[in-house]
Amino acid sequence: MEWLLVLVVTFFAGMGAGLGTGFAGMSAAAVISPMLITFLDMDPYMAVGIALSSDVLASAVSAYTYGKNKNLDIKNGLIMMASVLTFTVVGSFVASLVTPTTMGTFSVFMTFLLGIKFIVRPVMTTRESMQHVSVGKRAIQSVLCGVMIGFICGFIGAGGGMMMLLILTTVLGYELKTAVGTSVFIMTFTALTGAVSHFAIGSLPDWRVWGLCVLFTFLWARIAAVFANKATPKTLNRATGVILVVLGIVIMLFTFLK
């Protein structure tokens, strides 16, 4: 019975996290953490570590898929990645010193509200219009936003991917596919840094839960990324919005149940 419970929980956690990552560059921790805490009664700090480590391969395969379809802006993402990585470590360390709140009120509602945003006001920016943002302005914004995103990702293990997608599409003017591709590229390294920090500061994870979460998240992220890159911008906005709204509702239910 215990094995069955672990299998069911990790499957649905991985499916939700994988779909969120492949479609919207969402951090796997936003889905996996509350499910592991609620249904497997796992320590919050450990749950975040497992979720972040599940994010690594899922984000990597998503980034590869988006890059293969030329929907990845590595050059302009490197600046943001540097500040995100630095402050992910800072956030992870601070989280180890306090009683961790795996899902803050802001990050709980953010997924749901961002989903509504993509349905009501889809991102229809083109690649050509992306070039109109000045290099200097984009660099400064990337550093400042990266500091905030990195700290949030390291501290609560959630919200980083969502904030990155929001910033890339609204502040930095990216079209949706390139925003998601760049987001998952950055999140690959952010999640790796956060996972290593969590396990180094804390303890090693439950290998059954860890392995299943990594596997299921990877598989569903690959499926979602392939579909997303073939979809039209309008379809992708709607699909992303629906996925985020559903995941947002589920996350809120799990969080408040706990």
Tab-separated table of C-alpha atoms in Angstrom:
chain	number	residue	atom	x	y	z
A	1	MET	CA	0.000	0.000	0.000
A	2	GLU	CA	2.841	2.382	0.814
A	3	TRP	CA	4.499	1.708	-2.537
A	4	LEU	CA	1.189	2.246	-4.342
A	5	LEU	CA	0.645	5.553	-2.563
A	6	VAL	CA	4.171	6.709	-3.432
A	7	LEU	CA	3.674	5.672	-7.077
A	8	VAL	CA	0.323	7.447	-7.438
A	9	VAL	CA	1.469	10.654	-5.726
A	10	THR	CA	4.742	10.889	-7.646
A	11	PHE	CA	3.021	10.117	-10.973
A	12	PHE	CA	0.489	12.924	-10.672
A	13	ALA	CA	3.048	15.271	-9.138
A	14	GLY	CA	5.421	14.560	-12.021
A	15	MET	CA	2.668	14.952	-14.596
A	16	GLY	CA	1.589	18.328	-13.247
A	17	ALA	CA	5.155	19.529	-12.872
A	18	GLY	CA	6.201	18.237	-16.299
A	19	LEU	CA	3.268	19.857	-18.100
A	20	GLY	CA	3.901	23.120	-16.280
A	21	THR	CA	7.605	23.040	-17.163
A	22	GLY	CA	7.179	22.068	-20.818
A	23	PHE	CA	4.357	24.509	-21.530
A	24	ALA	CA	5.236	27.491	-19.350
A	25	GLY	CA	8.712	27.077	-17.871
A	26	MET	CA	7.106	26.584	-14.485
A	27	SER	CA	9.213	25.367	-11.568
A	28	ALA	CA	8.446	21.732	-10.755
A	29	ALA	CA	8.632	22.626	-7.067
A	30	ALA	CA	5.375	24.571	-7.339
A	31	VAL	CA	3.527	21.282	-7.888
A	32	ILE	CA	5.743	18.561	-6.431
A	33	SER	CA	6.499	20.176	-3.066
A	34	PRO	CA	2.907	20.630	-1.813
A	35	MET	CA	1.924	17.142	-3.032
A	36	LEU	CA	4.821	15.416	-1.255
A	37	ILE	CA	4.160	17.394	1.915
A	38	THR	CA	0.392	16.857	1.872
A	39	PHE	CA	0.138	13.185	0.852
A	40	LEU	CA	3.473	11.684	1.919
A	41	ASP	CA	3.926	13.857	5.024
A	42	MET	CA	7.432	14.737	3.889
A	43	ASP	CA	9.662	17.340	5.535
A	44	PRO	CA	9.163	20.613	3.590
A	45	TYR	CA	12.891	21.266	3.150
A	46	MET	CA	13.394	17.741	1.763
A	47	ALA	CA	10.354	18.080	-0.514
A	48	VAL	CA	11.751	21.271	-2.036
A	49	GLY	CA	15.098	19.559	-2.641
A	50	ILE	CA	13.436	16.641	-4.452
A	51	ALA	CA	11.284	19.023	-6.478
A	52	LEU	CA	14.254	21.144	-7.534
A	53	SER	CA	16.251	18.070	-8.544
A	54	SER	CA	13.255	16.853	-10.580
A	55	ASP	CA	13.312	20.217	-12.306
A	56	VAL	CA	16.849	19.723	-13.637
A	57	LEU	CA	16.239	17.051	-16.300
A	58	ALA	CA	12.732	18.309	-17.058
A	59	SER	CA	13.986	21.836	-17.732
A	60	ALA	CA	17.006	20.521	-19.659
A	61	VAL	CA	14.946	18.398	-22.050
A	62	SER	CA	12.477	21.273	-22.476
A	63	ALA	CA	15.308	23.730	-23.204
A	64	TYR	CA	16.782	21.283	-25.744
A	65	THR	CA	13.413	20.969	-27.490
A	66	TYR	CA	12.853	24.740	-27.594
A	67	GLY	CA	16.440	25.336	-28.717
A	68	LYS	CA	16.097	22.754	-31.491
A	69	ASN	CA	13.114	24.747	-32.751
A	70	LYS	CA	15.067	28.041	-32.477
A	71	ASN	CA	12.925	29.298	-29.603
A	72	LEU	CA	15.753	29.892	-27.142
A	73	ASP	CA	17.666	33.126	-26.485
A	74	ILE	CA	20.817	31.998	-24.682
A	75	LYS	CA	22.781	35.238	-25.079
A	76	ASN	CA	20.286	37.517	-23.336
A	77	GLY	CA	19.441	34.851	-20.762
A	78	LEU	CA	22.994	34.489	-19.456
A	79	ILE	CA	22.972	37.803	-17.574
A	80	MET	CA	19.778	36.941	-15.738
A	81	MET	CA	21.025	33.413	-15.096
A	82	ALA	CA	24.151	34.668	-13.313
A	83	SER	CA	22.191	36.682	-10.747
A	84	VAL	CA	19.520	33.977	-10.425
A	85	LEU	CA	22.136	31.302	-9.674
A	86	THR	CA	23.905	33.443	-7.092
A	87	PHE	CA	20.791	34.285	-5.150
A	88	THR	CA	19.359	30.774	-5.392
A	89	VAL	CA	22.212	29.690	-3.125
A	90	VAL	CA	21.538	32.636	-0.801
A	91	GLY	CA	17.835	31.795	-0.651
A	92	SER	CA	18.530	28.119	-0.013
A	93	PHE	CA	20.865	28.954	2.865
A	94	VAL	CA	18.386	31.379	4.452
A	95	ALA	CA	15.648	28.726	4.125
A	96	SER	CA	17.750	26.304	6.174
A	97	LEU	CA	17.852	28.774	9.074
A	98	VAL	CA	14.102	29.299	9.406
A	99	THR	CA	10.973	27.179	9.508
A	100	PRO	CA	10.356	26.730	5.780
A	101	THR	CA	7.073	27.780	4.272
A	102	THR	CA	7.098	25.774	1.085
A	103	MET	CA	4.371	27.749	-0.581
A	104	GLY	CA	3.855	31.389	0.271
A	105	THR	CA	0.538	33.074	-0.436
A	106	PHE	CA	2.007	35.023	-3.342
A	107	SER	CA	3.390	32.007	-5.187
A	108	VAL	CA	0.204	30.008	-4.561
A	109	PHE	CA	-1.991	32.532	-6.360
A	110	MET	CA	0.613	33.546	-8.930
A	111	THR	CA	0.248	30.396	-11.029
A	112	PHE	CA	-3.541	30.754	-11.184
A	113	LEU	CA	-3.489	34.478	-11.983
A	114	LEU	CA	-0.797	34.099	-14.637
A	115	GLY	CA	-2.905	31.403	-16.296
A	116	ILE	CA	-5.877	33.777	-16.421
A	117	LYS	CA	-3.583	36.420	-17.905
A	118	PHE	CA	-2.512	34.175	-20.803
A	119	ILE	CA	-6.137	33.306	-21.601
A	120	VAL	CA	-7.528	36.844	-21.373
A	121	ARG	CA	-4.487	38.759	-22.673
A	122	PRO	CA	-2.338	36.380	-24.726
A	123	VAL	CA	1.287	37.229	-25.516
A	124	MET	CA	1.367	37.902	-29.260
A	125	THR	CA	4.790	39.566	-29.383
A	126	THR	CA	6.848	38.645	-32.463
A	127	ARG	CA	10.569	37.947	-32.635
A	128	GLU	CA	11.043	41.115	-34.659
A	129	SER	CA	9.504	43.317	-31.958
A	130	MET	CA	11.814	41.735	-29.357
A	131	GLN	CA	14.763	43.518	-30.932
A	132	HIS	CA	13.354	46.957	-30.061
A	133	VAL	CA	14.342	46.698	-26.396
A	134	SER	CA	17.726	48.358	-25.778
A	135	VAL	CA	20.622	46.146	-24.707
A	136	GLY	CA	21.495	48.304	-21.681
A	137	LYS	CA	17.947	48.424	-20.359
A	138	ARG	CA	17.496	44.690	-20.778
A	139	ALA	CA	20.793	43.964	-18.988
A	140	ILE	CA	19.924	46.098	-15.939
A	141	GLN	CA	16.424	44.632	-15.727
A	142	SER	CA	17.813	41.111	-16.053
A	143	VAL	CA	20.208	41.571	-13.129
A	144	LEU	CA	17.641	43.119	-10.786
A	145	CYS	CA	14.918	40.628	-11.670
A	146	GLY	CA	17.365	37.725	-11.457
A	147	VAL	CA	18.240	38.631	-7.872
A	148	MET	CA	14.593	38.491	-6.830
A	149	ILE	CA	13.779	35.338	-8.802
A	150	GLY	CA	16.846	33.467	-7.537
A	151	PHE	CA	16.149	34.224	-3.896
A	152	ILE	CA	12.516	33.129	-4.175
A	153	CYS	CA	13.482	29.920	-5.984
A	154	GLY	CA	16.103	29.012	-3.392
A	155	PHE	CA	14.016	29.999	-0.366
A	156	ILE	CA	10.607	28.485	-1.111
A	157	GLY	CA	11.428	26.442	-4.225
A	158	ALA	CA	8.498	27.928	-6.102
A	159	GLY	CA	7.572	30.974	-8.116
A	160	GLY	CA	10.926	31.297	-9.890
A	161	GLY	CA	9.789	29.876	-13.209
A	162	MET	CA	6.515	31.777	-13.130
A	163	MET	CA	8.169	35.074	-12.281
A	164	MET	CA	10.764	34.510	-14.987
A	165	LEU	CA	8.080	33.856	-17.600
A	166	LEU	CA	6.132	36.920	-16.491
A	167	ILE	CA	9.226	39.122	-16.605
A	168	LEU	CA	10.465	37.805	-19.949
A	169	THR	CA	7.094	38.371	-21.639
A	170	THR	CA	6.015	41.645	-20.017
A	171	VAL	CA	9.173	43.466	-18.903
A	172	LEU	CA	11.723	42.247	-21.451
A	173	GLY	CA	9.256	41.887	-24.319
A	174	TYR	CA	9.861	38.258	-25.361
A	175	GLU	CA	7.418	36.320	-27.527
A	176	LEU	CA	5.922	33.368	-25.651
A	177	LYS	CA	7.858	30.429	-27.125
A	178	THR	CA	11.218	32.189	-26.779
A	179	ALA	CA	10.289	33.255	-23.241
A	180	VAL	CA	9.478	29.691	-22.214
A	181	GLY	CA	12.586	28.315	-23.930
A	182	THR	CA	14.841	30.864	-22.247
A	183	SER	CA	13.099	30.329	-18.916
A	184	VAL	CA	13.617	26.554	-18.885
A	185	PHE	CA	17.229	27.028	-19.978
A	186	ILE	CA	17.876	29.248	-16.949
A	187	MET	CA	15.809	27.021	-14.653
A	188	THR	CA	17.956	24.000	-15.554
A	189	PHE	CA	20.953	25.575	-13.834
A	190	THR	CA	18.912	27.305	-11.147
A	191	ALA	CA	17.235	24.043	-10.149
A	192	LEU	CA	20.576	22.206	-10.156
A	193	THR	CA	22.144	24.816	-7.892
A	194	GLY	CA	19.137	24.821	-5.563
A	195	ALA	CA	18.971	21.021	-5.377
A	196	VAL	CA	22.679	20.623	-4.618
A	197	SER	CA	22.457	23.363	-1.979
A	198	HIS	CA	19.440	21.754	-0.322
A	199	PHE	CA	20.958	18.282	-0.173
A	200	ALA	CA	24.367	19.589	0.904
A	201	ILE	CA	22.903	21.707	3.696
A	202	GLY	CA	20.228	19.190	4.678
A	203	SER	CA	20.257	15.433	4.050
A	204	LEU	CA	19.921	12.998	1.145
A	205	PRO	CA	16.388	12.342	-0.190
A	206	ASP	CA	14.161	9.279	-0.104
A	207	TRP	CA	15.510	7.537	-3.223
A	208	ARG	CA	12.175	5.974	-4.210
A	209	VAL	CA	10.317	9.279	-4.177
A	210	TRP	CA	13.243	11.137	-5.749
A	211	GLY	CA	13.687	8.674	-8.635
A	212	LEU	CA	9.994	8.495	-9.505
A	213	CYS	CA	9.544	12.278	-9.369
A	214	VAL	CA	12.539	12.822	-11.658
A	215	LEU	CA	11.328	10.176	-14.141
A	216	PHE	CA	7.689	11.272	-14.391
A	217	THR	CA	8.524	14.989	-14.528
A	218	PHE	CA	11.061	14.361	-17.295
A	219	LEU	CA	8.632	12.345	-19.429
A	220	TRP	CA	5.737	14.800	-19.195
A	221	ALA	CA	7.995	17.829	-19.734
A	222	ARG	CA	9.260	16.277	-22.980
A	223	ILE	CA	5.711	15.618	-24.196
A	224	ALA	CA	4.569	19.148	-23.336
A	225	ALA	CA	7.610	20.836	-24.925
A	226	VAL	CA	7.170	18.954	-28.221
A	227	PHE	CA	3.502	19.944	-28.386
A	228	ALA	CA	4.188	23.566	-27.419
A	229	ASN	CA	6.778	24.089	-30.151
A	230	LYS	CA	4.370	22.830	-32.828
A	231	ALA	CA	1.429	24.942	-31.646
A	232	THR	CA	0.463	28.348	-33.008
A	233	PRO	CA	0.978	31.347	-30.675
A	234	LYS	CA	-2.774	31.624	-30.044
A	235	THR	CA	-3.142	27.922	-29.263
A	236	LEU	CA	-0.038	27.947	-27.072
A	237	ASN	CA	-1.334	30.920	-25.063
A	238	ARG	CA	-4.631	29.172	-24.438
A	239	ALA	CA	-3.029	25.823	-23.626
A	240	THR	CA	-0.523	27.480	-21.289
A	241	GLY	CA	-3.281	29.474	-19.625
A	242	VAL	CA	-5.488	26.425	-19.060
A	243	ILE	CA	-2.576	24.361	-17.699
A	244	LEU	CA	-1.596	27.149	-15.283
A	245	VAL	CA	-5.173	27.763	-14.108
A	246	VAL	CA	-5.743	24.050	-13.418
A	247	LEU	CA	-2.376	23.665	-11.681
A	248	GLY	CA	-3.000	26.851	-9.710
A	249	ILE	CA	-6.314	25.541	-8.391
A	250	VAL	CA	-4.787	22.162	-7.534
A	251	ILE	CA	-1.820	23.768	-5.757
A	252	MET	CA	-4.129	26.004	-3.711
A	253	LEU	CA	-6.259	23.017	-2.688
A	254	PHE	CA	-3.224	20.961	-1.656
A	255	THR	CA	-1.699	23.899	0.205
A	256	PHE	CA	-4.832	24.774	2.165
A	257	LEU	CA	-5.541	21.095	2.882
A	258	LYS	CA	-2.162	20.907	4.573
